[in-house]
mmCIF file of C-alpha atoms in Angstrom:
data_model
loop_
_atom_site.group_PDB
_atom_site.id
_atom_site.type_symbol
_atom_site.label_atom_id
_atom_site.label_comp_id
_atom_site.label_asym_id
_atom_site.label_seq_id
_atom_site.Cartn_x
_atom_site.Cartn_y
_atom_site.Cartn_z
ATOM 1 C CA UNK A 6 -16.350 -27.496 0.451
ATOM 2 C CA UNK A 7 -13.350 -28.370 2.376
ATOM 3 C CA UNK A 8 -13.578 -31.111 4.595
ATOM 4 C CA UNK A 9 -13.719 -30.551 8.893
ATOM 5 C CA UNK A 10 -10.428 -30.491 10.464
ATOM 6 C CA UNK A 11 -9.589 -34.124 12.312
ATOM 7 C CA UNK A 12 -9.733 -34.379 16.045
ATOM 8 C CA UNK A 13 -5.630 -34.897 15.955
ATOM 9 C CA UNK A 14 -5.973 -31.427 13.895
ATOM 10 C CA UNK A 15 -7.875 -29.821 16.247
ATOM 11 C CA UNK A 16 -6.263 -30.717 19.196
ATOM 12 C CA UNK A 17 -2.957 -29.881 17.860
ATOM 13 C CA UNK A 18 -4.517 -26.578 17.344
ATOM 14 C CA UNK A 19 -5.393 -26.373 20.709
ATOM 15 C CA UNK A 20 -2.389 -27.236 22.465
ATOM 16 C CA UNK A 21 -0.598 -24.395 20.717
ATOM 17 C CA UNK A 22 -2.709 -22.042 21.950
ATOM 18 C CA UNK A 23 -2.273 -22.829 25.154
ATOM 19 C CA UNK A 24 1.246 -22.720 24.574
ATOM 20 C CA UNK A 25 1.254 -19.391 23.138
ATOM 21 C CA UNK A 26 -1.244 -18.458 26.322
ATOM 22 C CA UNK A 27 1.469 -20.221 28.959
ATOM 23 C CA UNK A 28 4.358 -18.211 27.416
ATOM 24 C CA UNK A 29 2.711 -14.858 27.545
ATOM 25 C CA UNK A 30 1.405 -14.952 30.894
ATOM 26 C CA UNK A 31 4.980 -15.729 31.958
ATOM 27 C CA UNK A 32 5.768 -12.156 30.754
ATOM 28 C CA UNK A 33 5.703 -9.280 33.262
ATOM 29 C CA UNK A 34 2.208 -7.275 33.425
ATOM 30 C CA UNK A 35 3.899 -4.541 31.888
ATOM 31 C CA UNK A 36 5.028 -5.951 28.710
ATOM 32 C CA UNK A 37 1.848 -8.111 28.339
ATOM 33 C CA UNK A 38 0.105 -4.787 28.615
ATOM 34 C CA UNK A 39 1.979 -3.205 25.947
ATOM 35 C CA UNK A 40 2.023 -6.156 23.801
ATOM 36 C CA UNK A 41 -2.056 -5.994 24.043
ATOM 37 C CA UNK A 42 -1.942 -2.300 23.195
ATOM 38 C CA UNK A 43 0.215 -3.004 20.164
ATOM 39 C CA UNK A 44 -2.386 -5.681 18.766
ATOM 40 C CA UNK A 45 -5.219 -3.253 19.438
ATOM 41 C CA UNK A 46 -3.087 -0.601 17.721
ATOM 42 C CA UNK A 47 -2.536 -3.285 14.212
ATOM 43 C CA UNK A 48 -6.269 -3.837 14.390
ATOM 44 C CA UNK A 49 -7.794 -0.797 15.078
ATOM 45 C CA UNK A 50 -5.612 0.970 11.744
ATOM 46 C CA UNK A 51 -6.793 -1.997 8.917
ATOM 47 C CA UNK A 52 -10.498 -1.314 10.809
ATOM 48 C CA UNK A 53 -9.854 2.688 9.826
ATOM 49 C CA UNK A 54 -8.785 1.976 6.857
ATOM 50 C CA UNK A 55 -11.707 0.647 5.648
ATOM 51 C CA UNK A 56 -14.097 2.450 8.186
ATOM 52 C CA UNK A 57 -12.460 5.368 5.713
ATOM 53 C CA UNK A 58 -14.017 4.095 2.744
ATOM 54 C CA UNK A 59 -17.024 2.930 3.496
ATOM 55 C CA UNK A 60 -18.084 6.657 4.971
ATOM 56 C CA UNK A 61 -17.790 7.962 1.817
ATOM 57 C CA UNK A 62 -20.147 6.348 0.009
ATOM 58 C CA UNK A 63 -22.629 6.118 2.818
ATOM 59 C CA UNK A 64 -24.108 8.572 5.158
ATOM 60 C CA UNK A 65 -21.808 8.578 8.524
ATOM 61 C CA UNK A 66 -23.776 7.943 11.287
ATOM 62 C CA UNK A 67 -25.163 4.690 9.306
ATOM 63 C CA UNK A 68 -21.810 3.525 8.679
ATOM 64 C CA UNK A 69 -21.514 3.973 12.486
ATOM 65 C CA UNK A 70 -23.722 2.238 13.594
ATOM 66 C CA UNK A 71 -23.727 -0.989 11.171
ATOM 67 C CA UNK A 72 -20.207 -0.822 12.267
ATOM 68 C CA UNK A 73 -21.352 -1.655 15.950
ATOM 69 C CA UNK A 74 -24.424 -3.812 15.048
ATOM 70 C CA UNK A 75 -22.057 -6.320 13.233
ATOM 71 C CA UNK A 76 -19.869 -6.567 16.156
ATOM 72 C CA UNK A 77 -22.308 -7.291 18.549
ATOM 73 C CA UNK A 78 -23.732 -9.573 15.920
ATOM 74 C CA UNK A 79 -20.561 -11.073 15.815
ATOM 75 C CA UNK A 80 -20.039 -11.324 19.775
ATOM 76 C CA UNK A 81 -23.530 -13.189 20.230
ATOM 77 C CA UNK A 82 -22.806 -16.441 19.264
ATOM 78 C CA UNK A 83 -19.755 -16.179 22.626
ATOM 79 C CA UNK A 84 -22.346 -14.610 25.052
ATOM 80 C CA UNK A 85 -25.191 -17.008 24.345
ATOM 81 C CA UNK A 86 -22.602 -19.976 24.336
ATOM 82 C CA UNK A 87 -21.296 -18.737 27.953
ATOM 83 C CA UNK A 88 -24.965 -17.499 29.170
ATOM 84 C CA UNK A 89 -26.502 -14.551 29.741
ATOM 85 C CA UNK A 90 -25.501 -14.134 33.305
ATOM 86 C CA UNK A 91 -21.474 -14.499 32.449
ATOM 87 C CA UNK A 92 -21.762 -11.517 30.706
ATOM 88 C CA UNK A 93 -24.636 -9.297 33.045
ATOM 89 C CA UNK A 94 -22.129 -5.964 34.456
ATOM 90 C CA UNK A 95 -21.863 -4.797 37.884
ATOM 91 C CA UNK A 96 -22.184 -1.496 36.926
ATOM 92 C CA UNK A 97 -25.150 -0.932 34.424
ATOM 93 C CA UNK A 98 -24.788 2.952 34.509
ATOM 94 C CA UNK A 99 -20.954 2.994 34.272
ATOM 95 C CA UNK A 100 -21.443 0.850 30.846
ATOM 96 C CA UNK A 101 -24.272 3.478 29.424
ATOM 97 C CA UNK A 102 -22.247 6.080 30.352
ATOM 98 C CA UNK A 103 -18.884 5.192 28.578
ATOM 99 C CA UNK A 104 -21.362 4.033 25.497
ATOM 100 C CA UNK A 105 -22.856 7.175 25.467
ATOM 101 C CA UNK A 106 -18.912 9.161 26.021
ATOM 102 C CA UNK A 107 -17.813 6.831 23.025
ATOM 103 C CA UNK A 108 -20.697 7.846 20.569
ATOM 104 C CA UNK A 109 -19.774 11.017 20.958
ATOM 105 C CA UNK A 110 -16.418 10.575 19.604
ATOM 106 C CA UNK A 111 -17.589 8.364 16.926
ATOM 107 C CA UNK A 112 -19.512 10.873 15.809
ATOM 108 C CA UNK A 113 -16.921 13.849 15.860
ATOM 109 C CA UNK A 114 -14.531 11.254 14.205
ATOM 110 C CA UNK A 115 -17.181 10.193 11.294
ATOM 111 C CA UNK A 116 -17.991 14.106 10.578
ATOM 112 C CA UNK A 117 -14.490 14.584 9.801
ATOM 113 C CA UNK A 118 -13.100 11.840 8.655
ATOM 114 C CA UNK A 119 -14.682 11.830 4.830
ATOM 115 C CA UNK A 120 -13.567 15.108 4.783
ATOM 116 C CA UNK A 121 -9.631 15.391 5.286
ATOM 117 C CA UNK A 122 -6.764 13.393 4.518
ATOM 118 C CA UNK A 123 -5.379 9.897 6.261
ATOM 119 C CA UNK A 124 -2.266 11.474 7.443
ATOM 120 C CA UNK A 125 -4.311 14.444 8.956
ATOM 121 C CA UNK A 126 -6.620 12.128 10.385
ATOM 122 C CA UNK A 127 -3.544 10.340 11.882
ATOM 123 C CA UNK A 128 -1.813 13.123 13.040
ATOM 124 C CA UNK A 129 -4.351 14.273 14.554
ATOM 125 C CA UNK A 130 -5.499 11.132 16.779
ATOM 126 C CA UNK A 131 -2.255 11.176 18.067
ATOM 127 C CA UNK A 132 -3.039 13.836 20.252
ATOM 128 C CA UNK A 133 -5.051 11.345 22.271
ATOM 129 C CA UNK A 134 -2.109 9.740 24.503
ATOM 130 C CA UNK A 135 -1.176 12.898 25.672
ATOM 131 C CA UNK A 136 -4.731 13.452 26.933
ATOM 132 C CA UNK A 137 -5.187 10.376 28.813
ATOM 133 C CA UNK A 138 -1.859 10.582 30.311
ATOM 134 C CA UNK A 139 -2.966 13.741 31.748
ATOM 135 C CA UNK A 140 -6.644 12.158 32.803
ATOM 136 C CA UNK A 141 -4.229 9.128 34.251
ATOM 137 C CA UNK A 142 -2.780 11.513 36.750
ATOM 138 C CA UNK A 143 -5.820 13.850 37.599
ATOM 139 C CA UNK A 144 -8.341 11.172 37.869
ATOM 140 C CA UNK A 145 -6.377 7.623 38.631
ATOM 141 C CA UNK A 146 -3.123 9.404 40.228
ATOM 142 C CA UNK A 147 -1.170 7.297 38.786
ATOM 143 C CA UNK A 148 2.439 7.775 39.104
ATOM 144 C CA UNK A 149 3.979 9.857 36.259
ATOM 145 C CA UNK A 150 7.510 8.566 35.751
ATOM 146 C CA UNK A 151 9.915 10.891 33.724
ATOM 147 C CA UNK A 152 10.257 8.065 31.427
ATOM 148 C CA UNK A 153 6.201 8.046 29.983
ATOM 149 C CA UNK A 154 6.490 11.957 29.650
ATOM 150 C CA UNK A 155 9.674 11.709 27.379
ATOM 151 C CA UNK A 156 8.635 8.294 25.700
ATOM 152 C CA UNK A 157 5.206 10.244 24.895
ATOM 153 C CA UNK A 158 6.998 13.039 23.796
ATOM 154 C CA UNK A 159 9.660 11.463 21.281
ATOM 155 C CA UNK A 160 6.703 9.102 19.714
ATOM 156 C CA UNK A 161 5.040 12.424 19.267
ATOM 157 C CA UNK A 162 8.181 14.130 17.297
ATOM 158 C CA UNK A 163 8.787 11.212 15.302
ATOM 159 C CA UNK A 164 4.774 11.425 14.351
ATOM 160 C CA UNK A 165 5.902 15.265 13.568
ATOM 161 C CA UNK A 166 8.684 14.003 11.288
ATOM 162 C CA UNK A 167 6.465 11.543 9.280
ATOM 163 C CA UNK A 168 3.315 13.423 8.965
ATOM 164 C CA UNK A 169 4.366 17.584 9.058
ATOM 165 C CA UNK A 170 5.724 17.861 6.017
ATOM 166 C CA UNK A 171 2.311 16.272 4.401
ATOM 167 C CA UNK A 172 -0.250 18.245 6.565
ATOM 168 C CA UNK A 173 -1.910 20.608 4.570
ATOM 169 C CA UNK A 174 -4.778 22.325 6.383
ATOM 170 C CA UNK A 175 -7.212 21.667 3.273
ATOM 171 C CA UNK A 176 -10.055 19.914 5.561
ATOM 172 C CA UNK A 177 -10.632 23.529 6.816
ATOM 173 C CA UNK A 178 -12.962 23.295 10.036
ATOM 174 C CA UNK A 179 -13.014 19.345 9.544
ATOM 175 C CA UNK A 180 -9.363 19.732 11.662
ATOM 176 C CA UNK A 181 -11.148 20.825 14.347
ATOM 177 C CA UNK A 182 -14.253 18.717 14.798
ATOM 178 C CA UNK A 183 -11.374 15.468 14.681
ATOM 179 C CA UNK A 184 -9.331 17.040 16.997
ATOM 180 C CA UNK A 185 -11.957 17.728 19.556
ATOM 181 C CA UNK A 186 -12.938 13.551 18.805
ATOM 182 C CA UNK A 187 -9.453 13.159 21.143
ATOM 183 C CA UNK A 188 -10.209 14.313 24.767
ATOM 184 C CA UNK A 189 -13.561 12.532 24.039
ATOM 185 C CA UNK A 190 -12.249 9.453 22.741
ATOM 186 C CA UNK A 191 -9.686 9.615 25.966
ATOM 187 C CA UNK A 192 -12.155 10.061 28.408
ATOM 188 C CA UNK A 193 -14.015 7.064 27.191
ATOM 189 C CA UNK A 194 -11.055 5.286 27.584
ATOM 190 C CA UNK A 195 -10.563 6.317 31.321
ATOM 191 C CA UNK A 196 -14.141 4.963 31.612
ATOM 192 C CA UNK A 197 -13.131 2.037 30.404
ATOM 193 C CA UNK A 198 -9.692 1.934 32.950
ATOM 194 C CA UNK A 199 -11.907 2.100 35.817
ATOM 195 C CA UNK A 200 -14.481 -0.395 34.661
ATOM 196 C CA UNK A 201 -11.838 -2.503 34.615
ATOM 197 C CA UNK A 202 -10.968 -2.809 38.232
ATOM 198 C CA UNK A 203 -14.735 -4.613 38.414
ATOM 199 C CA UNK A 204 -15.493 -6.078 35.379
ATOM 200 C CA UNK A 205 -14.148 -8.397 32.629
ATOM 201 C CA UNK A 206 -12.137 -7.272 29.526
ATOM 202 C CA UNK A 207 -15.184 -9.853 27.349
ATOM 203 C CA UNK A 208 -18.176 -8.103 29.368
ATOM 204 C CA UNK A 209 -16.743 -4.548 28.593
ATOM 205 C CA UNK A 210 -16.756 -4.888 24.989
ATOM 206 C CA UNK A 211 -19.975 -6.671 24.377
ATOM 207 C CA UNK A 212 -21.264 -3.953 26.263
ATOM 208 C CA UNK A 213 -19.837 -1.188 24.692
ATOM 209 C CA UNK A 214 -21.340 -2.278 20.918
ATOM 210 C CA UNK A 215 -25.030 -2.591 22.877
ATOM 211 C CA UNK A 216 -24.752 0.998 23.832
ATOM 212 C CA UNK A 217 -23.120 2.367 20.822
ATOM 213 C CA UNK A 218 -25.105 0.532 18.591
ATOM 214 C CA UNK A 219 -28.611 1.944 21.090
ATOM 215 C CA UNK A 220 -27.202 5.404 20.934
ATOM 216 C CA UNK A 221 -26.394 5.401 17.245
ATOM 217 C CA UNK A 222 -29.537 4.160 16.043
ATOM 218 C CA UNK A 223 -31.535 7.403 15.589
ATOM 219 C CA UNK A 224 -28.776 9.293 13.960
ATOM 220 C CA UNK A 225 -28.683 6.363 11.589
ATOM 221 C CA UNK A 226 -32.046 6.309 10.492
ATOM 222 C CA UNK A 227 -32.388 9.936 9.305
ATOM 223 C CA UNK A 228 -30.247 9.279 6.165
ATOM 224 C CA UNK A 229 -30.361 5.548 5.869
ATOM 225 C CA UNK A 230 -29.995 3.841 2.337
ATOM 226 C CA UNK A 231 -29.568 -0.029 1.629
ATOM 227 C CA UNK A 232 -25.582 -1.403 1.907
ATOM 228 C CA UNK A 233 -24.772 -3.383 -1.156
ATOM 229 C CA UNK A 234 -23.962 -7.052 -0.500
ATOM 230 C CA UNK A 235 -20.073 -6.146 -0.769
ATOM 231 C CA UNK A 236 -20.419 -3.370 1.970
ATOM 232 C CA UNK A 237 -22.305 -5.901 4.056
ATOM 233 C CA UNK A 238 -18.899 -8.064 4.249
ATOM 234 C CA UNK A 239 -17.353 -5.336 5.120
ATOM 235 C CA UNK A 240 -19.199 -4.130 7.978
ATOM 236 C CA UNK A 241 -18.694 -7.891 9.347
ATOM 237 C CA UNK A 242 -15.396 -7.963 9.266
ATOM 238 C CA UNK A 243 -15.470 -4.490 10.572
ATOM 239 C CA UNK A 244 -17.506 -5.550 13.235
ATOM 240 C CA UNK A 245 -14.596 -8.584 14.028
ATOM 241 C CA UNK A 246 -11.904 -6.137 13.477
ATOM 242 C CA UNK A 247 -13.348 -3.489 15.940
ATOM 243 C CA UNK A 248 -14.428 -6.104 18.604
ATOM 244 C CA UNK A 249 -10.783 -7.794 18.733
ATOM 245 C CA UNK A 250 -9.502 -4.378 19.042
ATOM 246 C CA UNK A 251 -11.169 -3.069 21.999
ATOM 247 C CA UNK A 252 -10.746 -6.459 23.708
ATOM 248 C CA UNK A 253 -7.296 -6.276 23.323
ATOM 249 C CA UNK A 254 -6.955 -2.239 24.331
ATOM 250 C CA UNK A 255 -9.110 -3.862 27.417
ATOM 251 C CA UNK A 256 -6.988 -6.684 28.357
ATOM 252 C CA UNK A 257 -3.832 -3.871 28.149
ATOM 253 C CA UNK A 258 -5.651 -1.567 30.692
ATOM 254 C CA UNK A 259 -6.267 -4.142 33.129
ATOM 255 C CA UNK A 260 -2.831 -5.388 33.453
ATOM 256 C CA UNK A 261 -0.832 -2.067 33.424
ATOM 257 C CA UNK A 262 -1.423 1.639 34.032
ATOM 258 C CA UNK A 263 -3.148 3.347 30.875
ATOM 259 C CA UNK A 264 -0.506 5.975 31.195
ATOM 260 C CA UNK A 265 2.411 2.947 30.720
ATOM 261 C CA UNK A 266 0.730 1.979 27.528
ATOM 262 C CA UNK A 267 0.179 5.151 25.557
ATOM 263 C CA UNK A 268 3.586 5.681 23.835
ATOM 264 C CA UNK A 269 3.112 2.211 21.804
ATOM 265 C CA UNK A 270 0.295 4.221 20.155
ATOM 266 C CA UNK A 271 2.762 5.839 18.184
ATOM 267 C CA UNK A 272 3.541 2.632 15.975
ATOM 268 C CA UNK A 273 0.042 3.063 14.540
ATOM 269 C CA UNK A 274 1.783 5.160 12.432
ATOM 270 C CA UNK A 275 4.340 2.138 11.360
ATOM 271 C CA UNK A 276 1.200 -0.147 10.625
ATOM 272 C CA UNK A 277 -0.357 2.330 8.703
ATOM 273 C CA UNK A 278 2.973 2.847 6.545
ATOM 274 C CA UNK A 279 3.416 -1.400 5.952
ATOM 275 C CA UNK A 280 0.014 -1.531 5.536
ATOM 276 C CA UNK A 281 -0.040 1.053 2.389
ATOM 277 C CA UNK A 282 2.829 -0.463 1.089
ATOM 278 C CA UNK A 283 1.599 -4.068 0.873
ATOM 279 C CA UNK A 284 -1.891 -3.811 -0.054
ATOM 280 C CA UNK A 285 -1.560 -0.141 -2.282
ATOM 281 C CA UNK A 286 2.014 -0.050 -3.214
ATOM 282 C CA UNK A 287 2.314 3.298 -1.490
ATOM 283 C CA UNK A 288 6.248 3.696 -1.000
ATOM 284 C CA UNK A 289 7.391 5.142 2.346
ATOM 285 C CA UNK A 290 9.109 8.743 2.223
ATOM 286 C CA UNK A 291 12.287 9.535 3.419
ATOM 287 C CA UNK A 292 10.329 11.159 6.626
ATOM 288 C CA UNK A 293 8.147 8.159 7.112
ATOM 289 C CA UNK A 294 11.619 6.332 7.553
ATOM 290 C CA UNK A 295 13.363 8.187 9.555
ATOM 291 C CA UNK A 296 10.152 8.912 11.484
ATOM 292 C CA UNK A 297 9.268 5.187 12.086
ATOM 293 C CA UNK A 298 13.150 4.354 13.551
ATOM 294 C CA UNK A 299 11.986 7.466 16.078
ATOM 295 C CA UNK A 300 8.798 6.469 17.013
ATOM 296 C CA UNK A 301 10.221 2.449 17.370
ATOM 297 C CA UNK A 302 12.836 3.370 19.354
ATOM 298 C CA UNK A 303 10.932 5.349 22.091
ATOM 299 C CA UNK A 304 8.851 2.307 21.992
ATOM 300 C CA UNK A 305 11.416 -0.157 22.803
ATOM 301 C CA UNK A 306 13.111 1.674 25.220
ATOM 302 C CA UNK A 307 9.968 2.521 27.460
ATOM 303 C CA UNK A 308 8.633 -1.447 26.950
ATOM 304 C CA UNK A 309 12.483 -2.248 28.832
ATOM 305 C CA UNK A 310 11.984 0.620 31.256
ATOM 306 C CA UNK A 311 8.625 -0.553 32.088
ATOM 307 C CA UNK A 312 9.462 -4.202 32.796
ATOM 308 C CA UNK A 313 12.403 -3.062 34.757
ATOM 309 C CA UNK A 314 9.871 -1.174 37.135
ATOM 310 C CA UNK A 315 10.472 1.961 38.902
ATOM 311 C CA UNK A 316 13.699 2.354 40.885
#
């Protein structure tokens, strides 16, 4: 058992992360808010990746909702350290109601997803910014520069580049039950936009895994067998993946439009490809490549066009 860090440790520790805090709130909102996204984006593919796995072996629905019990498990040691009251919403209903949007996704998302392959399963999500950008305008009007609409659409060709010539159509009706998971997913994301005009980024997740993991429960039960102690680990750092994740897509929404940040969902597709490569040895194709320089590109260019501002 390694011994506890010294109090010269720990406050070294400490001061760096203020540091690191002091330097990125120096940033324009619109680059902190696609920096966010970006981290949500790194998280939320290692959490699919083994999300992935573990629904294979167990029924769906369980692996759902474990999934959202350990994150609120995780999240309870914060909340009961701050108080009950620092985390009580404003808007009870408006947090049941995007719980309730999300589980719906979930469980579109966790019918297909045993069924068809990774890169149809990311093809396919990638529909979702182009659904919320069109929720941004009809529901927020927010302002629809010419620069999200082509940054959105050059992500979505490079996506096109990397994952067309490995589609295959094999998951049958499986296609269709993950791509209607999108305008669900996106409208739980809207939710989430305008909870954030009232309500802290912290309050918003630990809500959202008490109403996933209430709504999920029942499903869970009708097929529920025993995790093995390796699945258990899994589902905890699951649950610490997932949490970090929608904290950070939080923190983006509140400091941006969601509209600005929806083309940096297209380096998903880049994490996905570095993390195959390091942890399975899976090489990148000559599409992935030329895909990725595509999809990175858009992204840089609309991050400098953002903190420009409009003209």
């Amino acid at each position: 058992m390694s011994p506890p860090a010294s109090p010269r440790k720990r406050h070294f520790l400490a001061r760096r992360a203020q540091v690191a805090q002091w330097r990125m709130s120096r940033l324009d909102t619109a680059t902190q808010a696609l920096l966010w996204s970006m981290s949500a984006g790194l998280l939320f593919v290692v959490l699919n990746s083994i999300m992935r796995g573990l629904s294979m072996v167990l029924d769906p629905f369980q692996t759902q909702f474990l999934r959202y019990l350990l994150g609120l498990g995780v999240m309870l040691p914060l909340v009961l350290r701050s108080g009950l009251a620092a985390y009580r919403p404003r808007n009870i209903g408006g947090q049941f109601t995007r719980g309730a949007v999300h589980t719906a996704g979930l469980c579109l998302w966790f019918i297909a997803v045993p069924h068809i392959t990774l890169a149809d399963t990311t093809a396919i999500g990638f529909t979702g910014p182009i659904f919320i950008m069109l929720g941004a305008v009809l529901v927020f009007k927010e302002p629809m520069r010419w620069e999200r609409w082509l940054a959105a659409a050059i992500g979505f060709g490079g996506v096109l580049i990397v994952v067309g010539p490995k589609l295959s159509g094999g998951g049958g009706v499986y296609n269709l039950v993950m791509l209607a998971s999108a305008p669900v997913f996106a409208a739980s994301f809207l939710i989430t936009k305008a909870l954030t005009r009232y309500e802290r980024a912290a309050v918003i997740v630990v809500w959202q895994s008490i109403t996933v993991t209430l709504f999920s429960l029942p499903l869970a039960l009708l097929h529920w067998q025993m995790p093995g102690p390796g699945q258990w680990v899994l589902f905890l750092l699951c649950g610490i993946l997932g949490s970090a994740g929608h904290y950070c897509l939080t923190r983006s929404y509140a400091a941006a439009d969601i509209s600005a940040t929806q083309s940096v969902k297209f380096l998903d597709l880049v994490w996905a490809t570095l993390i195959g490569w390091l942890a399975f040895g899976d090489m990148p194709s000559n599409s992935t490549l030329v895909g990725g320089v595509v999809i990175c590109a858009a992204t840089i260019w609309i991050a400098r066009r953002e903190a420009r501002g409009p003209r």
